[in-house]
Coordinates of C-alpha atoms and ligand atoms in Angstrom, one line a residue:
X2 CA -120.6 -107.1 130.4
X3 CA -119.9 -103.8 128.3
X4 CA -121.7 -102.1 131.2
X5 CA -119.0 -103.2 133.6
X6 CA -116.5 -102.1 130.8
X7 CA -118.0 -98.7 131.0
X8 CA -118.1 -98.2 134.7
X9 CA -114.7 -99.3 135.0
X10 CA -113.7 -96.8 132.4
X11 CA -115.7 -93.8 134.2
X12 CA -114.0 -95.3 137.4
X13 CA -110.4 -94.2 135.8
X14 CA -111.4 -90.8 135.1
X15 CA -112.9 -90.4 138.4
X16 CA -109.2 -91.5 139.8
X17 CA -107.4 -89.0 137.5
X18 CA -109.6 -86.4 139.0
X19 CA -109.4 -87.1 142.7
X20 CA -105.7 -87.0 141.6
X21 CA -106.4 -83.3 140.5
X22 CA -108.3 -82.6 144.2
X23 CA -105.6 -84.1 145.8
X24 CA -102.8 -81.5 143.9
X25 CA -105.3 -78.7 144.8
X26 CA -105.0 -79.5 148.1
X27 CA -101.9 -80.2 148.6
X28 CA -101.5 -77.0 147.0
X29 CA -103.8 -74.9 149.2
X30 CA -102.8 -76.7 152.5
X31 CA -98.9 -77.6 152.5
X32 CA -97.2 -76.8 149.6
X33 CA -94.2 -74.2 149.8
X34 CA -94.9 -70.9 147.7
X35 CA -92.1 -72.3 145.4
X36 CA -94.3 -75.0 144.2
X37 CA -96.6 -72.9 142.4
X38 CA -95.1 -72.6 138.7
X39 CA -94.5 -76.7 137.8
X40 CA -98.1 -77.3 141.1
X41 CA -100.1 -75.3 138.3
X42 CA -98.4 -77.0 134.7
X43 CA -98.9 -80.3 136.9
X44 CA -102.8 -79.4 137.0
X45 CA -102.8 -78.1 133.5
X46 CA -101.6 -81.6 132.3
X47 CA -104.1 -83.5 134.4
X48 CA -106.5 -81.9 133.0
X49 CA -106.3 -82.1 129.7
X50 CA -105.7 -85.7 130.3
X51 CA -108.7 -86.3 132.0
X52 CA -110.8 -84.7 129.4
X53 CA -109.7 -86.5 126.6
X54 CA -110.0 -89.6 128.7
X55 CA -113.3 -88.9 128.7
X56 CA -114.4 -88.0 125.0
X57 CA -112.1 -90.6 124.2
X58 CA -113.3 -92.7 120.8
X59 CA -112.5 -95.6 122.9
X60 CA -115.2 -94.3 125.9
X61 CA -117.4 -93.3 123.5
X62 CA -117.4 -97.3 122.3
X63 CA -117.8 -98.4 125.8
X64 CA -120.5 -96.2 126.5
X65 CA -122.7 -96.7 123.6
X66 CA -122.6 -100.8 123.8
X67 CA -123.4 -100.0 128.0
X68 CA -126.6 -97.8 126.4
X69 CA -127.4 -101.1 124.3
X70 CA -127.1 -103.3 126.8
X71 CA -129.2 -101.6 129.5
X72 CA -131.6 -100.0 127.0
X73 CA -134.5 -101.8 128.3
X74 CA -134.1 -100.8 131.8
X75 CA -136.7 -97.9 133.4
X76 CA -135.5 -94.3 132.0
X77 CA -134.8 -94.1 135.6
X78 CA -132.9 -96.9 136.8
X79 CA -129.5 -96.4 138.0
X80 CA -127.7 -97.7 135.0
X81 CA -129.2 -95.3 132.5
X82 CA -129.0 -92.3 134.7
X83 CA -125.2 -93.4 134.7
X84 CA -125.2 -93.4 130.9
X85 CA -127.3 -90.5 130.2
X86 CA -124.8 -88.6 132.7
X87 CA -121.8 -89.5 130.3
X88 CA -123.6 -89.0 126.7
X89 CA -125.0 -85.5 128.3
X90 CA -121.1 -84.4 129.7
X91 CA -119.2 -85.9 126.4
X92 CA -121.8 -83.9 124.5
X93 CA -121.3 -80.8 126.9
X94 CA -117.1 -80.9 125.9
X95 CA -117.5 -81.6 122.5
X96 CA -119.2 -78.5 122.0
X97 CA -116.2 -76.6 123.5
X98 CA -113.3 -76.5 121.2
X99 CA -109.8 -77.7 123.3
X100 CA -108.3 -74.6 122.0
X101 CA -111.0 -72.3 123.7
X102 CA -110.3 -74.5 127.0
X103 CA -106.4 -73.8 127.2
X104 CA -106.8 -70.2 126.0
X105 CA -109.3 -70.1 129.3
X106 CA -107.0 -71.8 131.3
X107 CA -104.3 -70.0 130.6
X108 CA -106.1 -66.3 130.6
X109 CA -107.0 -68.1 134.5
X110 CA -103.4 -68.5 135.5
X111 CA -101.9 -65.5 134.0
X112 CA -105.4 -63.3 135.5
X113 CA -104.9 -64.5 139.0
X114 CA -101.6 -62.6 139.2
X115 CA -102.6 -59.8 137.7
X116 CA -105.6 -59.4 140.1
X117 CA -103.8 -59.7 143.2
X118 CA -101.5 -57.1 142.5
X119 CA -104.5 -54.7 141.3
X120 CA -106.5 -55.6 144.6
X121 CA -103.8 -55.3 146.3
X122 CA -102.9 -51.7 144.6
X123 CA -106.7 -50.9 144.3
X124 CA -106.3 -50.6 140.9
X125 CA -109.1 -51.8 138.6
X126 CA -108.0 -50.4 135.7
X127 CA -104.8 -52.6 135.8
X128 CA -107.3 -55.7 135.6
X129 CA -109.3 -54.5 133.4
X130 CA -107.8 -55.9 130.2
X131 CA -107.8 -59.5 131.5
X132 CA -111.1 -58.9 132.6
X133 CA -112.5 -58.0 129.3
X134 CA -110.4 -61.2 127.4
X135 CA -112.2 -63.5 130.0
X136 CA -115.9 -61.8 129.7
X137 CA -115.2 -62.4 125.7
X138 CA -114.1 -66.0 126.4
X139 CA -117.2 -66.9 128.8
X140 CA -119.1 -65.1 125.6
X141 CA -117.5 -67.4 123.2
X142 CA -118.0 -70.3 125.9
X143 CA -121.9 -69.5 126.0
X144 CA -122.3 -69.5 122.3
X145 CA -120.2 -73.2 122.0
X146 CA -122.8 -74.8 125.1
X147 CA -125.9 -72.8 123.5
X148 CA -128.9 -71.5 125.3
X149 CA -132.5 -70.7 124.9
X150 CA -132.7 -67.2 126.3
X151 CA -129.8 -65.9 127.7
X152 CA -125.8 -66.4 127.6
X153 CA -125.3 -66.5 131.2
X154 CA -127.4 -69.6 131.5
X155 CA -124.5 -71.5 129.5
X156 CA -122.4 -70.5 132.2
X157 CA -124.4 -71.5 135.2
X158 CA -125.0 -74.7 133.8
X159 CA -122.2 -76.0 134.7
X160 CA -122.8 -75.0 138.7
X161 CA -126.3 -74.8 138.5
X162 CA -128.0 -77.1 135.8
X163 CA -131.6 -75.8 135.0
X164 CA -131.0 -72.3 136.5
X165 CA -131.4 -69.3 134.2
X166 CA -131.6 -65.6 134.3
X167 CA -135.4 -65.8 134.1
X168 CA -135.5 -68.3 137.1
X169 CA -133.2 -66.4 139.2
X170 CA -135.4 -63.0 138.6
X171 CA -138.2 -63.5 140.8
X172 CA -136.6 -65.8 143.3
X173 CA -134.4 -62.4 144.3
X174 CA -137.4 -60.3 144.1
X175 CA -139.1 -62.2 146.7
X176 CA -136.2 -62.4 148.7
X177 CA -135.5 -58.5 148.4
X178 CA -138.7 -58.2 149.0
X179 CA -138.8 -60.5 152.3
X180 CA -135.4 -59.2 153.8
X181 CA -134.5 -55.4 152.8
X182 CA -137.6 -54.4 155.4
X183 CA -136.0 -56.8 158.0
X184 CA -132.2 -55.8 157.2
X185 CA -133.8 -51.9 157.3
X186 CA -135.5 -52.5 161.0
X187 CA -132.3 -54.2 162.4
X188 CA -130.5 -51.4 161.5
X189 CA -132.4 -49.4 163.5
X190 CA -132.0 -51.3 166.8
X191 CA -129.2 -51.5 169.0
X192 CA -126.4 -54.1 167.8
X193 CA -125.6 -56.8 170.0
X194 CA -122.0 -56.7 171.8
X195 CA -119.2 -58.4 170.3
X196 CA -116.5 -57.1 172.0
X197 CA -115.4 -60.9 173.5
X198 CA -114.9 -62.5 170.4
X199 CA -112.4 -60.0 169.2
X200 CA -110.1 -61.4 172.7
X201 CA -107.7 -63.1 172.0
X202 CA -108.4 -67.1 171.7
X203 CA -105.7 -69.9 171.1
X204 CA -105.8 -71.1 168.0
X205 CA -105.0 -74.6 168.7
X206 CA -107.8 -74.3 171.1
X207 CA -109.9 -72.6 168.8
X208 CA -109.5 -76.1 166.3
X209 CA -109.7 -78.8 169.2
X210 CA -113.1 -77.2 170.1
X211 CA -114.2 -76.5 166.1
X212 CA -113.5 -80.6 165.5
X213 CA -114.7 -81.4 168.7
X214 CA -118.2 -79.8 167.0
X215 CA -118.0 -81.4 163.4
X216 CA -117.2 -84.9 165.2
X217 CA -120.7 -84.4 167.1
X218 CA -122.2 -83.2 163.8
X219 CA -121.2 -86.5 162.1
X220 CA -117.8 -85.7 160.8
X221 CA -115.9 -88.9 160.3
X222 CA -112.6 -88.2 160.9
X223 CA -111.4 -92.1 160.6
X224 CA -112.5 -90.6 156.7
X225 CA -111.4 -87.2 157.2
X226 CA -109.1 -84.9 158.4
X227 CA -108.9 -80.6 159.7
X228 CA -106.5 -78.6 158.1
X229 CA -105.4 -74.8 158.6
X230 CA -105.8 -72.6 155.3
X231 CA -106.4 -69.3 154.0
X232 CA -109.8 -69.4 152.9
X233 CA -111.7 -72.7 154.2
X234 CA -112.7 -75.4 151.9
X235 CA -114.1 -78.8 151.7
X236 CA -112.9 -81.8 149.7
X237 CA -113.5 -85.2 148.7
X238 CA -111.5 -88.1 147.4
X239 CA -113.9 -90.5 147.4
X240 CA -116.2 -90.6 150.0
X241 CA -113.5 -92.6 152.0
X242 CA -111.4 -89.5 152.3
X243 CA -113.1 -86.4 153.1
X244 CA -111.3 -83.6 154.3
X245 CA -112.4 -79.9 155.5
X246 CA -110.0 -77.0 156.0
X247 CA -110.9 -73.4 158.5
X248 CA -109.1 -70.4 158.8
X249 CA -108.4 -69.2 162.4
X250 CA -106.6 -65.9 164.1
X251 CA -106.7 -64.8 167.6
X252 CA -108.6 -61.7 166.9
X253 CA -111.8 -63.1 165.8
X254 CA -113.0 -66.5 167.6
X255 CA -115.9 -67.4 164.8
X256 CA -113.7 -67.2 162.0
X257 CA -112.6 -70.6 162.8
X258 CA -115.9 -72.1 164.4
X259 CA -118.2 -71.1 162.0
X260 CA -115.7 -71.5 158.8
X261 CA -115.6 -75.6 160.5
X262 CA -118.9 -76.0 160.9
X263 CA -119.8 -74.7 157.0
X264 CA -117.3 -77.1 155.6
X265 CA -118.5 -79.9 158.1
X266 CA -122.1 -79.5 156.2
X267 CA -120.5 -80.0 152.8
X268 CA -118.3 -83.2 153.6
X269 CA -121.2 -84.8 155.5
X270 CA -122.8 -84.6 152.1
X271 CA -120.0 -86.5 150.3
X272 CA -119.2 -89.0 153.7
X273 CA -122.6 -90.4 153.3
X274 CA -123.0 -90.3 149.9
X275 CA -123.8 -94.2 148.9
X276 CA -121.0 -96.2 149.0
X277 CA -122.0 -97.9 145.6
X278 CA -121.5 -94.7 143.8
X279 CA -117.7 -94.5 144.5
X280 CA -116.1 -93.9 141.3
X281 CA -119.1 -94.1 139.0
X282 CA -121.0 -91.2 137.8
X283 CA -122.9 -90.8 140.4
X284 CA -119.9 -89.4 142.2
X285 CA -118.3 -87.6 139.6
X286 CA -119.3 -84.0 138.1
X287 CA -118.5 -85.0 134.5
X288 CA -119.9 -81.5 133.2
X289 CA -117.6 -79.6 135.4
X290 CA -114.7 -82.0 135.6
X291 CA -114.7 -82.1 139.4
X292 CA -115.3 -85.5 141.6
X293 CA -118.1 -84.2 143.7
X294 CA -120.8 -86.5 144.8
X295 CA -123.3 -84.0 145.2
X296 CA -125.6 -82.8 142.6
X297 CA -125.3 -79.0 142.2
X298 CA -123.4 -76.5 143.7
X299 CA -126.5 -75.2 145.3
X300 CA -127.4 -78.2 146.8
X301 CA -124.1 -79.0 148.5
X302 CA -124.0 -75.2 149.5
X303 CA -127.5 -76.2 151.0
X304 CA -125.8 -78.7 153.4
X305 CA -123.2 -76.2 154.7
X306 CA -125.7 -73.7 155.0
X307 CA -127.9 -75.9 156.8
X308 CA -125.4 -76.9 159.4
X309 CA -123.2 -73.4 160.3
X310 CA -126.3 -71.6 160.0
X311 CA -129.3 -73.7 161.2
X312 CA -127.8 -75.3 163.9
X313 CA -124.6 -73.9 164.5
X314 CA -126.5 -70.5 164.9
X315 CA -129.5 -72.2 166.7
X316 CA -130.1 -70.9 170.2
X317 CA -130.7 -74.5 170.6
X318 CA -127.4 -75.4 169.7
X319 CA -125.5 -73.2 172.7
X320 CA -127.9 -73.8 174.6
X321 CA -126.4 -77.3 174.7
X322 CA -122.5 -76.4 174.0
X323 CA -121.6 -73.0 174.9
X324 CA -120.5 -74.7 178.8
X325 CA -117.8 -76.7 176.7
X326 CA -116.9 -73.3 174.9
X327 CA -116.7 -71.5 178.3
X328 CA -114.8 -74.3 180.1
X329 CA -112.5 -74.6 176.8
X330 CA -111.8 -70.6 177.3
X331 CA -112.6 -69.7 180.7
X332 CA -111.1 -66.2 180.9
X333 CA -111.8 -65.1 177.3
X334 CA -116.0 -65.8 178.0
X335 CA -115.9 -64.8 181.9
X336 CA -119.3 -63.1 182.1
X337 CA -120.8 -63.9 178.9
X338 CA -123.8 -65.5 179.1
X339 CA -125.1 -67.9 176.5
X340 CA -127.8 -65.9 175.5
X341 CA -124.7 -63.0 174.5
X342 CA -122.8 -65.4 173.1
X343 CA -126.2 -66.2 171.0
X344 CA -127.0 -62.7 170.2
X345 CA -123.2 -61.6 169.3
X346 CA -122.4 -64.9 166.5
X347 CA -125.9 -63.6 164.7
X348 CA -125.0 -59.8 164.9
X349 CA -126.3 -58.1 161.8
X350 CA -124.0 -55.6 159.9
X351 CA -124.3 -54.5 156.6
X352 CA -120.4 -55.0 155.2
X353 CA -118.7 -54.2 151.7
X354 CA -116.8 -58.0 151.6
X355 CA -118.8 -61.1 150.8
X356 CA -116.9 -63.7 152.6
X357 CA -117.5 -61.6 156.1
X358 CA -120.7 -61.1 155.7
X359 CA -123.8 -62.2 158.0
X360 CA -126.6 -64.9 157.4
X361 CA -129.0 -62.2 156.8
X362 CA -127.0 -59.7 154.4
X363 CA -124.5 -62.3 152.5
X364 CA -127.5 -62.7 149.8
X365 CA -127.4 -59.4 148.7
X366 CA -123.7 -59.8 147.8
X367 CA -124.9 -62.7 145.6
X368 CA -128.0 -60.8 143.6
X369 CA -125.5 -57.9 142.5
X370 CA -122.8 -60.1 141.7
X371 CA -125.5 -62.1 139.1
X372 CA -127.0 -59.1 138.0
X373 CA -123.7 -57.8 137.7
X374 CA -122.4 -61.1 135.6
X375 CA -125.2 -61.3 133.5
X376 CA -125.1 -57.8 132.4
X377 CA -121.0 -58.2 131.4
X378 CA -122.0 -61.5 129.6
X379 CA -124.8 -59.9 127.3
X380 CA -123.4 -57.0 126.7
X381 CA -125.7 -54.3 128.5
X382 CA -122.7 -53.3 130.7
X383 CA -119.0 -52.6 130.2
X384 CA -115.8 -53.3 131.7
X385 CA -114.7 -50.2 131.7
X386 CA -118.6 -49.0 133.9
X387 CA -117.8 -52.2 135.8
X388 CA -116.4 -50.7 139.1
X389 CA -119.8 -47.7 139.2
X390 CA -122.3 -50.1 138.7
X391 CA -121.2 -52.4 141.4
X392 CA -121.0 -49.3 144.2
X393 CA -124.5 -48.1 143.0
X394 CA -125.6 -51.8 143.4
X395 CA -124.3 -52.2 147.3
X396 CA -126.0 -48.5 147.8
X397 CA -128.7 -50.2 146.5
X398 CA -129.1 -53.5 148.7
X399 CA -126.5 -52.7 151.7
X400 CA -126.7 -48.8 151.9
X401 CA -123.6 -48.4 151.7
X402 CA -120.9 -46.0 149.9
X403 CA -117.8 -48.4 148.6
X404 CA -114.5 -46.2 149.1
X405 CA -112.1 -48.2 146.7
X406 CA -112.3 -50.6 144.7
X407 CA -109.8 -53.2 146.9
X408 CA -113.6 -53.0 149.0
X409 CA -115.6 -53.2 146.1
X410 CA -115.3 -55.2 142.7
X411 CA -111.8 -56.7 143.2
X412 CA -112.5 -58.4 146.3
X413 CA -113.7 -61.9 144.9
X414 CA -111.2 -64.3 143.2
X415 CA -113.4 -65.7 141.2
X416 CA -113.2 -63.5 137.5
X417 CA -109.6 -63.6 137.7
X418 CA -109.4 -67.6 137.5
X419 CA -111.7 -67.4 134.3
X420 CA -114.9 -68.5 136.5
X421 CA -118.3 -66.7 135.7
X422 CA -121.4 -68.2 136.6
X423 CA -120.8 -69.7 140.0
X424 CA -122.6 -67.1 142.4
X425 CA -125.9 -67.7 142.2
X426 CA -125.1 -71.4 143.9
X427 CA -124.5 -69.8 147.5
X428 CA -128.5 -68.6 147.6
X429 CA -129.9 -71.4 146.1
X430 CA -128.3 -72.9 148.9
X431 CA -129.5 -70.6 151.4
X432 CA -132.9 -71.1 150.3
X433 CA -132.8 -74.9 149.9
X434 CA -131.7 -74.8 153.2
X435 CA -134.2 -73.4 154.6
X436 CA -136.7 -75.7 153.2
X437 CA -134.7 -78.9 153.9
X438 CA -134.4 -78.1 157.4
X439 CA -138.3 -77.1 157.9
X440 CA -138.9 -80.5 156.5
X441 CA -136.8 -82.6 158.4
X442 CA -138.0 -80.8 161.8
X443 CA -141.9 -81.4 161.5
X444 CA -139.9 -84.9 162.7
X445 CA -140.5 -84.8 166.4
X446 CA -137.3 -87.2 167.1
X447 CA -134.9 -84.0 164.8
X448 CA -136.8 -81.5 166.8
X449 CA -135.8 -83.3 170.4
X450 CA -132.0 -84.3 169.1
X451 CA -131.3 -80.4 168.4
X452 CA -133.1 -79.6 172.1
X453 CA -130.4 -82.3 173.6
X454 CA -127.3 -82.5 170.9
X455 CA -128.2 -85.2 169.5
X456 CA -127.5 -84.5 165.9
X457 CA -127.9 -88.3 164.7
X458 CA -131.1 -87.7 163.7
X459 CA -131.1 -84.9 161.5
X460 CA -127.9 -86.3 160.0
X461 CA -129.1 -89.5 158.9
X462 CA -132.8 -87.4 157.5
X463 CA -130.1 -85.9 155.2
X464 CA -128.3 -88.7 154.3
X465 CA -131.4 -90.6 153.8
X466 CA -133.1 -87.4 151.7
X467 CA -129.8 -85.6 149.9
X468 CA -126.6 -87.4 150.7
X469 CA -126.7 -90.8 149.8
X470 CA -128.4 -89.5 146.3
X471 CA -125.3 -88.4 145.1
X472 CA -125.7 -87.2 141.2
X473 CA -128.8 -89.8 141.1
X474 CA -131.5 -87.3 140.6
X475 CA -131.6 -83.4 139.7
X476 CA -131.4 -80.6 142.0
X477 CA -135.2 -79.7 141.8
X478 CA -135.9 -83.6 141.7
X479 CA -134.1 -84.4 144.5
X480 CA -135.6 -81.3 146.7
X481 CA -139.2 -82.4 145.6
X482 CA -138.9 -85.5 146.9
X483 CA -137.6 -84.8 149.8
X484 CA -139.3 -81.8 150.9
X485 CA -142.8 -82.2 148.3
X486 CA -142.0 -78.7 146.6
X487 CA -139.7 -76.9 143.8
X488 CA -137.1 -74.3 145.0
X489 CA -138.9 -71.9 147.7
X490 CA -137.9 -69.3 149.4
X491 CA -140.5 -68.7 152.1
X492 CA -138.5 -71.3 154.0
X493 CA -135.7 -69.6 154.3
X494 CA -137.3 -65.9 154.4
X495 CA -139.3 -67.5 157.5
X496 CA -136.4 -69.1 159.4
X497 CA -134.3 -65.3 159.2
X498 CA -137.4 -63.6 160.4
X499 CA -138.2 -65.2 163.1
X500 CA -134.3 -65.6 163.8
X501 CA -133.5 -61.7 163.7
X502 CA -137.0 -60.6 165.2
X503 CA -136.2 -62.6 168.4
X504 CA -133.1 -61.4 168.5
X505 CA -133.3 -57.7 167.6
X506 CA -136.9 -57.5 169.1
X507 CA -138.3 -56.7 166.1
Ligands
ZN628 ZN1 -119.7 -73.6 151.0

């Protein structure tokens, strides 16, 4: 069977790539600083290797006689969605010369040095050369992939397949529209007090309680494991081995919580992704080299979203757990009611850093940083403007004045690795959220298990509508089924106003 031949093939470079996510792990979770140097020439290797496994003359072979073979299947069916997968991601490297690859690569490794010390230092122009040499590789990038309208599409392909400048335009109108009135009244109104969560809070008891959470979730820790990092991520190697990592300090108690809970929403989406998609296609991101089950970035960012913010922010949900939260820390909560407790984990505050910022604000962080992207990538705006356009655009959406640049345009990571064309994911996921989780509570048996914490029920209406789906169908296919409608964000605009209105007493 030359289709078996051709699965078993994709199979080996979905090995050599979990063998990439377990380095990057390793990496991020135990490895001593000395590793670094050969950690990151061991990953360069991989993944060259991995790429030419795939283009390979000999996969090539295999997959055209699978094609032949299952050529008179539906379009549809499993086995040419797994072959049109392959032809579309060979096609997608092909066009990208190996040489532009490395030179990325390496512009990556040598950028993420030079942009801690200039964040460190607050000192953009000390970046700004790399910068410019990866703007003018992502150009030359765009041009190799090709696009209808704009450059910056090429990029997002890769996180966001389908998405485009033109799509993304009225989508953040709307939302600008439906949340700078809301984020304005708020800011108006008293804040709520937070004082308690800045108390000091074991961090060993801080994890117990944030795995004791994912576990009721539907975290399967016999195929998954809790790590301390830096910054918290989610991985998969297979959907056998699924682990999460949180960041936690005394000082600030959700850090930890909130961090589990978001990464607990992304590996529920790879735990329960079909078991007959392990190591095929439908498992692996062949366009961005990454062995992911689910389909976009968005959509994974959807699951997270859904379960830090709709029900680990739920009044529903401490309504049922803060009493294990007290009796975890009795003397840091003494006197804090749930409702407090409520009102403090969904304070409002405009901030300057992305990665701290609240449910209702953290979207504005992403429309600059697009706007920002798409502007470097065609051209309309400069390295060298780079750092005024950014503090006129959080003026614009958060009101407020950035001081240095440590606070302003050098705070992400993500340009210095090489990477542009990855924001636009985290509000796609916000809004698909939103939408998946008004869908799955019109069910009255969802709607009574977030009442009681019973979270089986809701977990297995995403496994049956996004998990198990893995790579099978698109982004926008996969949310029309499930929810009857294309990408929407009156879902989500809904959920935050009624959210902050009750809170703030707006
Ligand atoms: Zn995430």
């Amino acid at each position: 069977m030359a289709y078996n031949a051709f699965l078993e093939r994709m199979g080996e470079v979905n090995d050599l790539l979990n063998a990439d996510s377990i380095l990057n792990w390793d990496a991020r979770t135990m490895m001593p600083p000395g590793g670094a140097d050969t950690r990151a020439k061991q990953l360069a290797t991989l993944s060259v290797v991995t790429r030419e496994h795939l283009v390979a003359d000999e996969t090539r072979r295999l997959l055209e006689r699978a094609e032949a073979e299952v050529a008179n299947l539906p379009s549809d069916s499993v086995e040419r969605t797994m072959c049109a997968h392959v032809r579309e991601a060979i096609d997608y490297h092909l066009r990208i010369p190996a040489a532009l690859v490395h030179k990325r690569a390496e512009v990556g490794s040598i950028g993420q040095h030079i942009w801690a010390k200039a964040r460190a230092e607050s000192d953009f122009a000390s970046f700004a050369p790399v910068l410019e040499q990866t703007i003018a590789l992502n150009q030359e990038m765009a041009e190799c992939i090709g696009y209808e309208e704009h450059p910056y599409d090429a990029l997002m392909y890769r996180f966001e397949p389908g998405e485009t400048v033109r799509s993304l335009q009225p989508l953040f109108a709307t939302l600008r529209e439906g949340l700078l009135p809301l984020v304005k009244a708020i800011g108006e109104k008293e804040a709520p007090r937070v004082d308690f969560l800045e108390r000091p809070f074991p961090v060993e008891a801080q994890l117990d309680f944030a795995l004791k959470m994912a576990r009721k979730l539907g975290y399967d820790t016999d195929r998954g494991r809790l790590d301390l990092t830096v910054h918290p991520f989610e991985v998969s190697f297979t959907r056998n081995d699924v682990r999460i990592t949180t960041r936690a300090n005394d000082e600030w108690m959700p850090k930890c919580l909130f961090g589990t809970l978001h990464e607990t929403g992304h590996a529920l989406y790879e735990q329960f992704c079909d078991p007959a998609y392990t190591r095929t296609p439908l498992a692996t991101d062949l366009v961005g080299l990454y062995a992911v089950g689910g389909v976009s970035f968005g959509a994974h960012e959807s699951q997270s979203r859904l379960f830090e913010n709709h029900v680990g922010r739920s009044r529903e949900f401490w309504e049922q757990n803060y009493g294990e939260l007290q009796a975890t820390f009795p003397e840091q909560l003494a006197g804090i009611d749930t409702e407090t407790f409520w009102r403090a984990v969904n304070r409002v505050e405009p901030g300057l850093i992305r990665v701290e910022s609240d449910e209702l604000t953290y979207d504005f962080h992403i429309m600059l940083r697009v706007e920002i992207e798409a502007a470097l990538v065609d051209g309309s705006l400069s390295v060298p403007d780079l750092p005024e356009a950014w503090n006129a655009k959080v003026k614009e959406y958060l009101g407020l004045d950035v001081p240095n640049d440590r606070l302003g345009v050098l705070q992400d990571v993500h340009w210095s690795s090489g990477q542009v064309g990855t924001f636009c994911n985290y509000t796609i996921g916000n809004v698909m959220a939103g939408q998946l989780f008004a869908s799955a509570t019109e069910d009255d048996r969802i709607r009574e298990g977030l009442a009681t914490a019973d979270y089986l029920p809701l977990r297995e209406w995403m496994t049956e509508h996004v998990h198990r789906h893995g790579r099978r169908y698109t982004r926008n296919q996969l949310l029309e089924k499930a929810t009857g409608g294309s990408l929407d964000p009156t879902f989500y605009i809904e959920h935050l106003t009624r959210k902050y209105s009750d809170i703030y007493g707006i």
